[in-house]
CSV table of C-alpha atoms in Angstrom, one decimal:
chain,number,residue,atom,x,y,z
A,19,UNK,CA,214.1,161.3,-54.9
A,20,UNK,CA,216.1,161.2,-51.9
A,21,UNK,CA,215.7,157.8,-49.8
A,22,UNK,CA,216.1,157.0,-46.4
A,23,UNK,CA,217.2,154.0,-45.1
A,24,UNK,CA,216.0,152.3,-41.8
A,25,UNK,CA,219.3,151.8,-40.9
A,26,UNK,CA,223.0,152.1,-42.4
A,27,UNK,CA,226.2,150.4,-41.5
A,28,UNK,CA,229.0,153.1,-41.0
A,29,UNK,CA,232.7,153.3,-40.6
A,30,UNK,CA,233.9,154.7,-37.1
A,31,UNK,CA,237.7,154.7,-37.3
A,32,UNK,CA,240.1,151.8,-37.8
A,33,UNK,CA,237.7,148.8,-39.5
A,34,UNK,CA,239.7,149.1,-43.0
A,35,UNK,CA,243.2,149.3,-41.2
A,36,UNK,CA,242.3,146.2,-38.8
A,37,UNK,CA,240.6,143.8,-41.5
A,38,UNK,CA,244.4,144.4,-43.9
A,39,UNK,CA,246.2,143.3,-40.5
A,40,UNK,CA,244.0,140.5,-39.9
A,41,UNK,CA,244.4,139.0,-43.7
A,42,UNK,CA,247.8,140.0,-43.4
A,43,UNK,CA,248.4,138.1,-40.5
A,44,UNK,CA,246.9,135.2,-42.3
A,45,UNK,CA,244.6,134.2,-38.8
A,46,UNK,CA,241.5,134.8,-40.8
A,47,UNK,CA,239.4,132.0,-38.4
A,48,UNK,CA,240.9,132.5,-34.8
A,49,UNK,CA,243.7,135.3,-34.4
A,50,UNK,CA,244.4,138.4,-32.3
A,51,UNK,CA,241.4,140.5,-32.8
A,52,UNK,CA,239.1,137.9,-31.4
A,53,UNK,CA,241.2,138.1,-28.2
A,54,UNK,CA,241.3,141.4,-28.6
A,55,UNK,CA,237.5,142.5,-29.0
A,56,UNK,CA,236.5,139.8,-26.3
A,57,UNK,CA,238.7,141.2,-24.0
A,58,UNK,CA,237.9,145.0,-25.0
A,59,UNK,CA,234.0,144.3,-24.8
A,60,UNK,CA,234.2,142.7,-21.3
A,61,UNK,CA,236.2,145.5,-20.1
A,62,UNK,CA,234.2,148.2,-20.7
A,63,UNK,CA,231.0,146.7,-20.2
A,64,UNK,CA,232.5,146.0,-16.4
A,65,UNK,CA,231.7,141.6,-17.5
A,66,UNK,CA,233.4,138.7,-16.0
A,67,UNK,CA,234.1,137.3,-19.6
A,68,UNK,CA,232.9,137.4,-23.1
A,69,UNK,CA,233.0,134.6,-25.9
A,70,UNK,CA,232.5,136.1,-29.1
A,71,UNK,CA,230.7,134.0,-31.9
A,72,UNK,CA,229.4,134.3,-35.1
A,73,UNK,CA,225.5,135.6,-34.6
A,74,UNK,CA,223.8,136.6,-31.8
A,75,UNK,CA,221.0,133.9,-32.5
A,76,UNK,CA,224.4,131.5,-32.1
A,77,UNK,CA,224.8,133.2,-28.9
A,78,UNK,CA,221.4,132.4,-27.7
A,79,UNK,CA,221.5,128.7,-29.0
A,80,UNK,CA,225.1,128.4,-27.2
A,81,UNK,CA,223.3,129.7,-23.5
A,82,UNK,CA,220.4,127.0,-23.9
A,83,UNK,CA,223.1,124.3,-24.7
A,84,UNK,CA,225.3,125.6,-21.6
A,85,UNK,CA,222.2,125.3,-19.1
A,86,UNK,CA,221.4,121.7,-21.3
A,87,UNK,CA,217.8,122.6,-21.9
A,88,UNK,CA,216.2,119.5,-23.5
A,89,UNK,CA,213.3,118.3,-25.4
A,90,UNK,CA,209.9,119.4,-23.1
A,91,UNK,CA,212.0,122.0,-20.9
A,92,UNK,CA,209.9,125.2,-20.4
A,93,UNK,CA,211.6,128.7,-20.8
A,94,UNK,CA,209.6,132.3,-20.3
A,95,UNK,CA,210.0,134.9,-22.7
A,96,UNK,CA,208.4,138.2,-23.3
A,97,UNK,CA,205.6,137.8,-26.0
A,98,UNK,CA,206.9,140.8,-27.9
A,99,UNK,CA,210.2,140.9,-29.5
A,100,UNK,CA,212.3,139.5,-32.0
A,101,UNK,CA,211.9,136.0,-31.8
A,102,UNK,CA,215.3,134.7,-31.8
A,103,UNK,CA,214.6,132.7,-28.7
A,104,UNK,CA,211.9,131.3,-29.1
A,105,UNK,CA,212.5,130.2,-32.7
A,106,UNK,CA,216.0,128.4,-31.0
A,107,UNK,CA,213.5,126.6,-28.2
A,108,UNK,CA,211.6,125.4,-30.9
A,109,UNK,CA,213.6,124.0,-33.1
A,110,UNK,CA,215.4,122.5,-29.9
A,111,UNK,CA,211.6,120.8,-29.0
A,112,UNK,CA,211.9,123.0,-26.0
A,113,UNK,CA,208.6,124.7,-25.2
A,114,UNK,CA,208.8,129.0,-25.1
A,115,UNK,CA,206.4,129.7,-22.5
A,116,UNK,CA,205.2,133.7,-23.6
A,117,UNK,CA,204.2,136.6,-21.0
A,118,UNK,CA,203.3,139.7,-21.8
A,119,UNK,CA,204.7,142.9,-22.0
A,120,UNK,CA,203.7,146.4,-20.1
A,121,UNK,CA,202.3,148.9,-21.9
A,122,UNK,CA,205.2,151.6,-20.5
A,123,UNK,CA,208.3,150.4,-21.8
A,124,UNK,CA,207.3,147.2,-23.9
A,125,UNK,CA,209.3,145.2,-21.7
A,126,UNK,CA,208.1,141.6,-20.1
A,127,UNK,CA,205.8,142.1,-17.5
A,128,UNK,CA,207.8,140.9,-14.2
A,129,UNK,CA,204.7,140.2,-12.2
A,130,UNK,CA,203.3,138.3,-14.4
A,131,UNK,CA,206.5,135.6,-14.7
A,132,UNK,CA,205.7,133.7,-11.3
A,133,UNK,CA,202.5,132.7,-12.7
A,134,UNK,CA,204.2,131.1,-15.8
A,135,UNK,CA,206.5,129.3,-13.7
A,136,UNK,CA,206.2,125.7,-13.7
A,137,UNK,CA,208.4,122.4,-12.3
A,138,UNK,CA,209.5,121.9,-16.4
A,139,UNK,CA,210.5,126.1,-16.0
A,140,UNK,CA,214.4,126.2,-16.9
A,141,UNK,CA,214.8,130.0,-17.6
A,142,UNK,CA,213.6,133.2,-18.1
A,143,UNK,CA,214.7,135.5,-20.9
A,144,UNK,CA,214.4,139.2,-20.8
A,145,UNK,CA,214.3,141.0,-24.1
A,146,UNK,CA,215.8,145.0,-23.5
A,147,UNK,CA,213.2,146.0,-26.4
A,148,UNK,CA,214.8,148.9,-28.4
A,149,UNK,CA,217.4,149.5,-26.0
A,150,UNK,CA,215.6,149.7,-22.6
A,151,UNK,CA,216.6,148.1,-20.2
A,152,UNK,CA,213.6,145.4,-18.4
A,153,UNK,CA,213.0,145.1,-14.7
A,154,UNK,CA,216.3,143.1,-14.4
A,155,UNK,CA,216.5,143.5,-10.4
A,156,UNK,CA,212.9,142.2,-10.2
A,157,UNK,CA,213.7,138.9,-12.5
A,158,UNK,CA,216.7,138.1,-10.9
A,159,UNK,CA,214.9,137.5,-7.8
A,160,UNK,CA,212.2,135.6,-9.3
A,161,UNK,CA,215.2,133.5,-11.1
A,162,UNK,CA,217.1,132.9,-8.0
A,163,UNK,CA,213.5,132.2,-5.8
A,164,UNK,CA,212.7,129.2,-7.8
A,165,UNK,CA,216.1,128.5,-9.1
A,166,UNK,CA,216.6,128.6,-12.6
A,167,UNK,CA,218.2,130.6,-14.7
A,168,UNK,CA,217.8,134.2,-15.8
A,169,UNK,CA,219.4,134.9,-19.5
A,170,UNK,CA,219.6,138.5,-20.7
A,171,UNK,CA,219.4,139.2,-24.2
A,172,UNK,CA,220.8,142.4,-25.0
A,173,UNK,CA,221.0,142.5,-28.6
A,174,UNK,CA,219.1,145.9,-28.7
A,175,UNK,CA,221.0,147.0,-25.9
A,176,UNK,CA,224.6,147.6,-25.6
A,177,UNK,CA,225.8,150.0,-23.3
A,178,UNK,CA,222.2,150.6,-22.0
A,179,UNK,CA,222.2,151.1,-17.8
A,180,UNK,CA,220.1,150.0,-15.4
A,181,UNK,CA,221.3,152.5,-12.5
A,182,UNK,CA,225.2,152.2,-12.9
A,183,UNK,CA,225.6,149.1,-14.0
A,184,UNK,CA,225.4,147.9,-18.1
A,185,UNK,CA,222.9,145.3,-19.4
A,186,UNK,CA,224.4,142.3,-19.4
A,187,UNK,CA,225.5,142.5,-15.7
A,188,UNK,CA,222.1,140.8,-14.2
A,189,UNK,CA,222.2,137.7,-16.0
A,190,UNK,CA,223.3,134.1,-15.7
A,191,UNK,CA,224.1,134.6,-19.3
A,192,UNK,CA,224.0,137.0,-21.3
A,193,UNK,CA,224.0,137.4,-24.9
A,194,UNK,CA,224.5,140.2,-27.4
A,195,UNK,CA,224.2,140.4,-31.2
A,196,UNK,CA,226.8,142.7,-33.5
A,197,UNK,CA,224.4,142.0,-36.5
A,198,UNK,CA,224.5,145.3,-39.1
A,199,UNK,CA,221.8,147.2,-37.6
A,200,UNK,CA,222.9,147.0,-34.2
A,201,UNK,CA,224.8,149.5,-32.3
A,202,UNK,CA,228.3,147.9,-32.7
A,203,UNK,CA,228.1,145.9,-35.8
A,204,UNK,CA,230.7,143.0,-37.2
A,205,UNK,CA,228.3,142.2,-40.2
A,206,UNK,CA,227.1,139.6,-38.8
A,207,UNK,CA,228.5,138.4,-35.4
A,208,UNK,CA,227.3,137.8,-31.4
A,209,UNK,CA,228.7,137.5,-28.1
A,210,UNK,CA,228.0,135.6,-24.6
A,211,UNK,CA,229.3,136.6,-21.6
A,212,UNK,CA,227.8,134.0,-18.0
A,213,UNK,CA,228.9,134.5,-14.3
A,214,UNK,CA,229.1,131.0,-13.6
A,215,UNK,CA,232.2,128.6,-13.8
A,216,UNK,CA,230.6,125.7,-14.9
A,217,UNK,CA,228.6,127.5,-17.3
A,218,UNK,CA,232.1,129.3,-18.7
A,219,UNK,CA,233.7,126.1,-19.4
A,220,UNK,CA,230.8,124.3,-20.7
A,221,UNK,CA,230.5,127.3,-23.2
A,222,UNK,CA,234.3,127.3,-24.2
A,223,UNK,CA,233.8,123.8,-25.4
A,224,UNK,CA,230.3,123.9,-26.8
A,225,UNK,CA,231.6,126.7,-29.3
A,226,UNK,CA,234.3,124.9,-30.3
A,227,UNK,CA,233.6,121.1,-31.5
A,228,UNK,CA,233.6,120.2,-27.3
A,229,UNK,CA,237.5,121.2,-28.6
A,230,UNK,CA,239.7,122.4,-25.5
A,231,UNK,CA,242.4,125.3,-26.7
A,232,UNK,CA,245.9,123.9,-26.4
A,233,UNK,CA,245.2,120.9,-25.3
A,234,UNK,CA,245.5,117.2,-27.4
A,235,UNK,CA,244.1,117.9,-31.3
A,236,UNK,CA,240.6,116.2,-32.1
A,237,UNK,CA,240.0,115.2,-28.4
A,238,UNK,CA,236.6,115.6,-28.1
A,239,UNK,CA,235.8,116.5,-24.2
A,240,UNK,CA,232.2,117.5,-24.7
A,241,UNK,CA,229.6,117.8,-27.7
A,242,UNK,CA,230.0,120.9,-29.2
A,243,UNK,CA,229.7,122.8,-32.5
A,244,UNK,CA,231.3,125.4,-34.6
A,245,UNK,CA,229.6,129.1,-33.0
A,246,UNK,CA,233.2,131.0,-33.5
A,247,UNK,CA,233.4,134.3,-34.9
A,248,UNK,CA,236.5,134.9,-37.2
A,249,UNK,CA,239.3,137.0,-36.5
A,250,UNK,CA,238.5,139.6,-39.8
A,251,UNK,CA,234.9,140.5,-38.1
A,252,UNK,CA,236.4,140.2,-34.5
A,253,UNK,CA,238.9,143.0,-36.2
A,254,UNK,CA,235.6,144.9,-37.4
A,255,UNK,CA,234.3,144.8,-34.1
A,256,UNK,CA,236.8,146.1,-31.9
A,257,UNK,CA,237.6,149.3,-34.1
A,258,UNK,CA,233.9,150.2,-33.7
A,259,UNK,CA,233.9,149.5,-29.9
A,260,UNK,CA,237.2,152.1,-29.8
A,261,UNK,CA,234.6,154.5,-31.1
A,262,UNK,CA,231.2,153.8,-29.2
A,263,UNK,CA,230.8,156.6,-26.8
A,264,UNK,CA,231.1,158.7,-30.5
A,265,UNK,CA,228.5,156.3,-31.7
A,266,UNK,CA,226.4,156.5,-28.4
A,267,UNK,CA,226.4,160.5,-28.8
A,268,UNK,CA,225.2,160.0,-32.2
A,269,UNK,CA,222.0,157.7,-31.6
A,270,UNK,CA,221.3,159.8,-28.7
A,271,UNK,CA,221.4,162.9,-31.0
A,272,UNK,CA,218.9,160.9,-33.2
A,273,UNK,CA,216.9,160.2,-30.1
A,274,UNK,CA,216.5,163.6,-28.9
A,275,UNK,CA,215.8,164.8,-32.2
A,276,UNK,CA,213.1,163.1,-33.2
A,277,UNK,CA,211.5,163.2,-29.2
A,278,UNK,CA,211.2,167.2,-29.9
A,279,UNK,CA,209.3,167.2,-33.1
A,280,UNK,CA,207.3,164.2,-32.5
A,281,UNK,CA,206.0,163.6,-28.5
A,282,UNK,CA,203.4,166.7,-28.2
A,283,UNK,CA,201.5,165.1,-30.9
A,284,UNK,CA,198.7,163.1,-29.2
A,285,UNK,CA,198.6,160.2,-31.6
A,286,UNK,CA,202.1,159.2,-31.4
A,287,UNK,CA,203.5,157.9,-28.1
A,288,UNK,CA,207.1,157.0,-27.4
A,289,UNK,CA,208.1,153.5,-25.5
A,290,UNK,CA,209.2,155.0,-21.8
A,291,UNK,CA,211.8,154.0,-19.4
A,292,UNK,CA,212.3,154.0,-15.7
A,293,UNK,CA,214.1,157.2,-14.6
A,294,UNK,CA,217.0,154.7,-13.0
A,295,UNK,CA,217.9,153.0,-16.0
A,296,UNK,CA,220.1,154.6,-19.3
A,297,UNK,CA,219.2,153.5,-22.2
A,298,UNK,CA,221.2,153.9,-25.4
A,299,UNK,CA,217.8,153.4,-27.8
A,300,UNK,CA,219.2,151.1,-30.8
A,301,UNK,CA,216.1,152.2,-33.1
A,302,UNK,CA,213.1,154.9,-32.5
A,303,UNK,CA,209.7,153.1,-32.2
A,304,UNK,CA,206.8,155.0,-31.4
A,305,UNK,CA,202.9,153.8,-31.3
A,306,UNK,CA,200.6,155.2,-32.9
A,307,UNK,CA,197.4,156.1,-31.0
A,308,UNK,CA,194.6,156.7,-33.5
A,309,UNK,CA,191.7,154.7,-34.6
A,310,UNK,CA,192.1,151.7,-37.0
A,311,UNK,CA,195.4,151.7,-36.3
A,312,UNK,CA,195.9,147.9,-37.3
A,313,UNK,CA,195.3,148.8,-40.7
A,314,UNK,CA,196.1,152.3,-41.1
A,315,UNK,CA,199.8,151.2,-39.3
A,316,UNK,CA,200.5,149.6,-42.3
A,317,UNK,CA,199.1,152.1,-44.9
A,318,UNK,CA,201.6,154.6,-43.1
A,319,UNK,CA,203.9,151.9,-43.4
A,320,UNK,CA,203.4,151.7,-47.2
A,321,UNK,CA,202.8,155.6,-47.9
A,322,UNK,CA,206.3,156.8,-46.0
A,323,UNK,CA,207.9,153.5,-48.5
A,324,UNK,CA,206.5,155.3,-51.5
A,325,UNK,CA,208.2,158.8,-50.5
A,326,UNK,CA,211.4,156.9,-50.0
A,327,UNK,CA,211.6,156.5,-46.3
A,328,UNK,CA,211.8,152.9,-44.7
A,329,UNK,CA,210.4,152.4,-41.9
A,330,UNK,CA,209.8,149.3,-40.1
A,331,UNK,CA,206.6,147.6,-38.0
A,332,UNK,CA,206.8,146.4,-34.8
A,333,UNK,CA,208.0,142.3,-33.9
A,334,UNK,CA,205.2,140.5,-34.5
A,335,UNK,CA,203.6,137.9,-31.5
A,336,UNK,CA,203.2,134.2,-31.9
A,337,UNK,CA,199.5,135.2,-32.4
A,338,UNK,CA,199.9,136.6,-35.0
A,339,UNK,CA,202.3,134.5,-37.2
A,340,UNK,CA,201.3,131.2,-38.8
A,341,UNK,CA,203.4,129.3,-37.1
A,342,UNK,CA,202.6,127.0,-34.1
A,343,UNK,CA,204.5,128.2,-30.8
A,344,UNK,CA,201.4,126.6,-28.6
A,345,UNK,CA,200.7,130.3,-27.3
A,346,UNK,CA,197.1,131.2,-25.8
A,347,UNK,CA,196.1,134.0,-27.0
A,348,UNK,CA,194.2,135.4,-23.8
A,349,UNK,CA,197.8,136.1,-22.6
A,350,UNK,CA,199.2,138.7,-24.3
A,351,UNK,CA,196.7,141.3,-25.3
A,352,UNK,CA,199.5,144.4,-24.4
A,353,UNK,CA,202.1,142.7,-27.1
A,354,UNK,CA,199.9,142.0,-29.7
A,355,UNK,CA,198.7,146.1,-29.1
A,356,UNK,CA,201.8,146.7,-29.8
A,357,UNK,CA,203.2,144.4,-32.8
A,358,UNK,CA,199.7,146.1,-34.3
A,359,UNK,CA,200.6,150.3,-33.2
A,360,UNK,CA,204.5,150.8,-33.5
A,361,UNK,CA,206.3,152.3,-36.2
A,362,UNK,CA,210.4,151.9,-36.4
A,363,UNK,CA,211.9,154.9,-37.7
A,364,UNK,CA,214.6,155.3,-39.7
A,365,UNK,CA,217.8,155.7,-36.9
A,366,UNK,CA,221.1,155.1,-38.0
A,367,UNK,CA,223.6,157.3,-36.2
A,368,UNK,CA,224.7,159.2,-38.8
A,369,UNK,CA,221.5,160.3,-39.7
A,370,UNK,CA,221.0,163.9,-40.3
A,371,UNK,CA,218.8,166.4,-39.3
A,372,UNK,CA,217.3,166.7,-42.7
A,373,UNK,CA,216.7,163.6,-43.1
A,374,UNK,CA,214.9,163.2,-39.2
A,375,UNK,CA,212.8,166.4,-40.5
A,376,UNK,CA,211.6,164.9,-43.8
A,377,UNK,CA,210.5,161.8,-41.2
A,378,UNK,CA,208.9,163.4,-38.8
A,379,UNK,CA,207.6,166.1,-41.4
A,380,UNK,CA,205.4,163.1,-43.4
A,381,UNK,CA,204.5,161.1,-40.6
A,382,UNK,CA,202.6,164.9,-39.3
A,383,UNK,CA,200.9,164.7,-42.6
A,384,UNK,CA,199.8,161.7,-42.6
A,385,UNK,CA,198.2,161.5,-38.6
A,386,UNK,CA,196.6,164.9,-40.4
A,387,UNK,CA,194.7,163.1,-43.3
């Protein structure tokens, strides 16, 4: 039997050729390609600067240092998504503060942030769910009204638009992930790009031991950790960022392929997006619309796993996970609809149009049953 993986991590062009020169060149911490890809990434994502480091979770932890959140410090996030952020808050004894999403695009709700904002606020951080891109314009005026800090997390969403202008753009900070499933993947790996200069030197020392580059050895100027990425998965990176817009063609093939066999069914819906934003969808999630669907979700879930096909649920919300975030559950009926609804499809760009048919084909026999 034929299986289908949720996702797949593929060779674009040069990533064998660039990992030899890297090894070769014996720089297998720092070296060339991490200059390289920084400066490669920031360029054609139109960004002031871009640090690369070692995950994108890294990336995340790295922007809460650089703003010095500290123990009892508030920061908003969306109550559905992957919970990166709010995991890093926590274990910093920083308090995530959740809002919900909209039932649209699955994005935090931007009129429901004022609300959430309090004196101990610090931040907001907007989740691009899937690749689409939040109410960014919105949030930065909230961010800039009550003066703190607006951090983009664009893990699911590089290259996405919101009119002209690429995620990543809007934010103080902003922070991107190259993990294997994501659109450009080092293996594991992450990046932070921030607009102000403060910020951008507190961040070159904070990833680097509180280390400034060329400057006296072991002179610690700040207090700072190791969040580098090495110049072998730098090297990865930038031969698969010399191919995105062939990658970008390819998950929008996947895209549009799976819109036209699956959106005139009534019981599946697709997560939208406004018509002046681009979004380059990292994975397909749809929600089902039929009864039961909690449990039935993840009997499809199970059923499509026994014909081969992997699919994935949706994040899960602090209220549903036995863990203790200090959420109230009155606050995010719209996420927990959707952690409970959406299925992730299998959408790896090289996926082929067999393999989207045998999809599509079971999940029609199963809303059918």
């Amino acid at each position: 039997m034929e299986t289908i993986d949720w996702y797949k991590f593929s060779l674009w062009g040069k990533e064998k050729k660039y990992v030899r020169q890297a090894l070769d060149s014996t720089w297998v911490s720092g070296g060339e390609y991490v200059n390289r890809f920084e400066s490669a990434f920031a360029s054609h994502l139109g960004l002031t600067n871009a640090y690369a480091v070692n995950n994108g979770t890294a990336a995340l932890q790295l922007a809460f240092l650089a703003i010095k959140i500290e123990p009892g410090d508030e920061v908003i996030v969306p109550s559905f998504g992957f919970m990166a952020a709010a995991n890093v808050l926590k274990l910093m004894h920083a308090i995530p503060v959740f809002v919900d999403v909209k039932e649209d695009d699955w994005c935090i709700n931007e009129n429901k942030v004022q609300e959430k904002i309090t004196n101990k606020t610090k931040a907001i951080v907007t989740i691009h769910n899937y690749g689409v891109v939040s109410n960014v314009l919105q949030l930065q005026n909230i961010a800039r009204e009550n003066d703190i800090y607006l951090i983009e997390d664009c893990a699911e969403s590089i290259f996405s638009k919101q009119g002209e202008v690429y995620s990543g753009n809007y934010g103080d900070l902003s922070t991107f992930s190259f993990h294997a499933t994501k659109t450009i993947s080092t293996g594991e790996g992450g990046l932070i790009s921030c607009r102000n200069e403060e910020l951008k030197d507190r961040i070159e020392l904070i990833r680097s031991h509180g280390l400034r580059r060329g400057k006296k050895h072991y002179w610690h100027e700040y207090y700072g950790n190791n969040y580098r990425m090495s110049n072998i998965l730098a090297a990865i990176g930038l031969a698969q960022l010399e191919k995105i817009y062939d990658i970008v063609g390819e998950k929008q093939r996947v895209y549009d392929t799976y819109r036209a066999k699956l959106q005139h069914l009534p019981q599946i819906k697709f997560q939208s997006y406004p018509i002046d934003t681009s979004p380059v969808i990292w994975a397909v999630a749809i929600s089902l619309q039929i009864e039961n669907v909690v449990t039935r979700r993840d009997g499809f879930l199970e059923n499509l796993m026994d014909q081969g096909i992997e699919c994935r649920p949706g994040f899960y919300t602090a209220n549903q996970l036995n863990l203790s975030y200090g959420s109230n559950k009155n606050d995010f009926m719209v996420a927990d609809k959707c952690a409970s609804s959406i299925i992730v499809l299998p959408s790896f760009p090289q996926l082929t149009e067999t393999q989207i048919n045998k999809v599509s084909q079971s999940l029609l026999a199963l809303l059918e049953e």
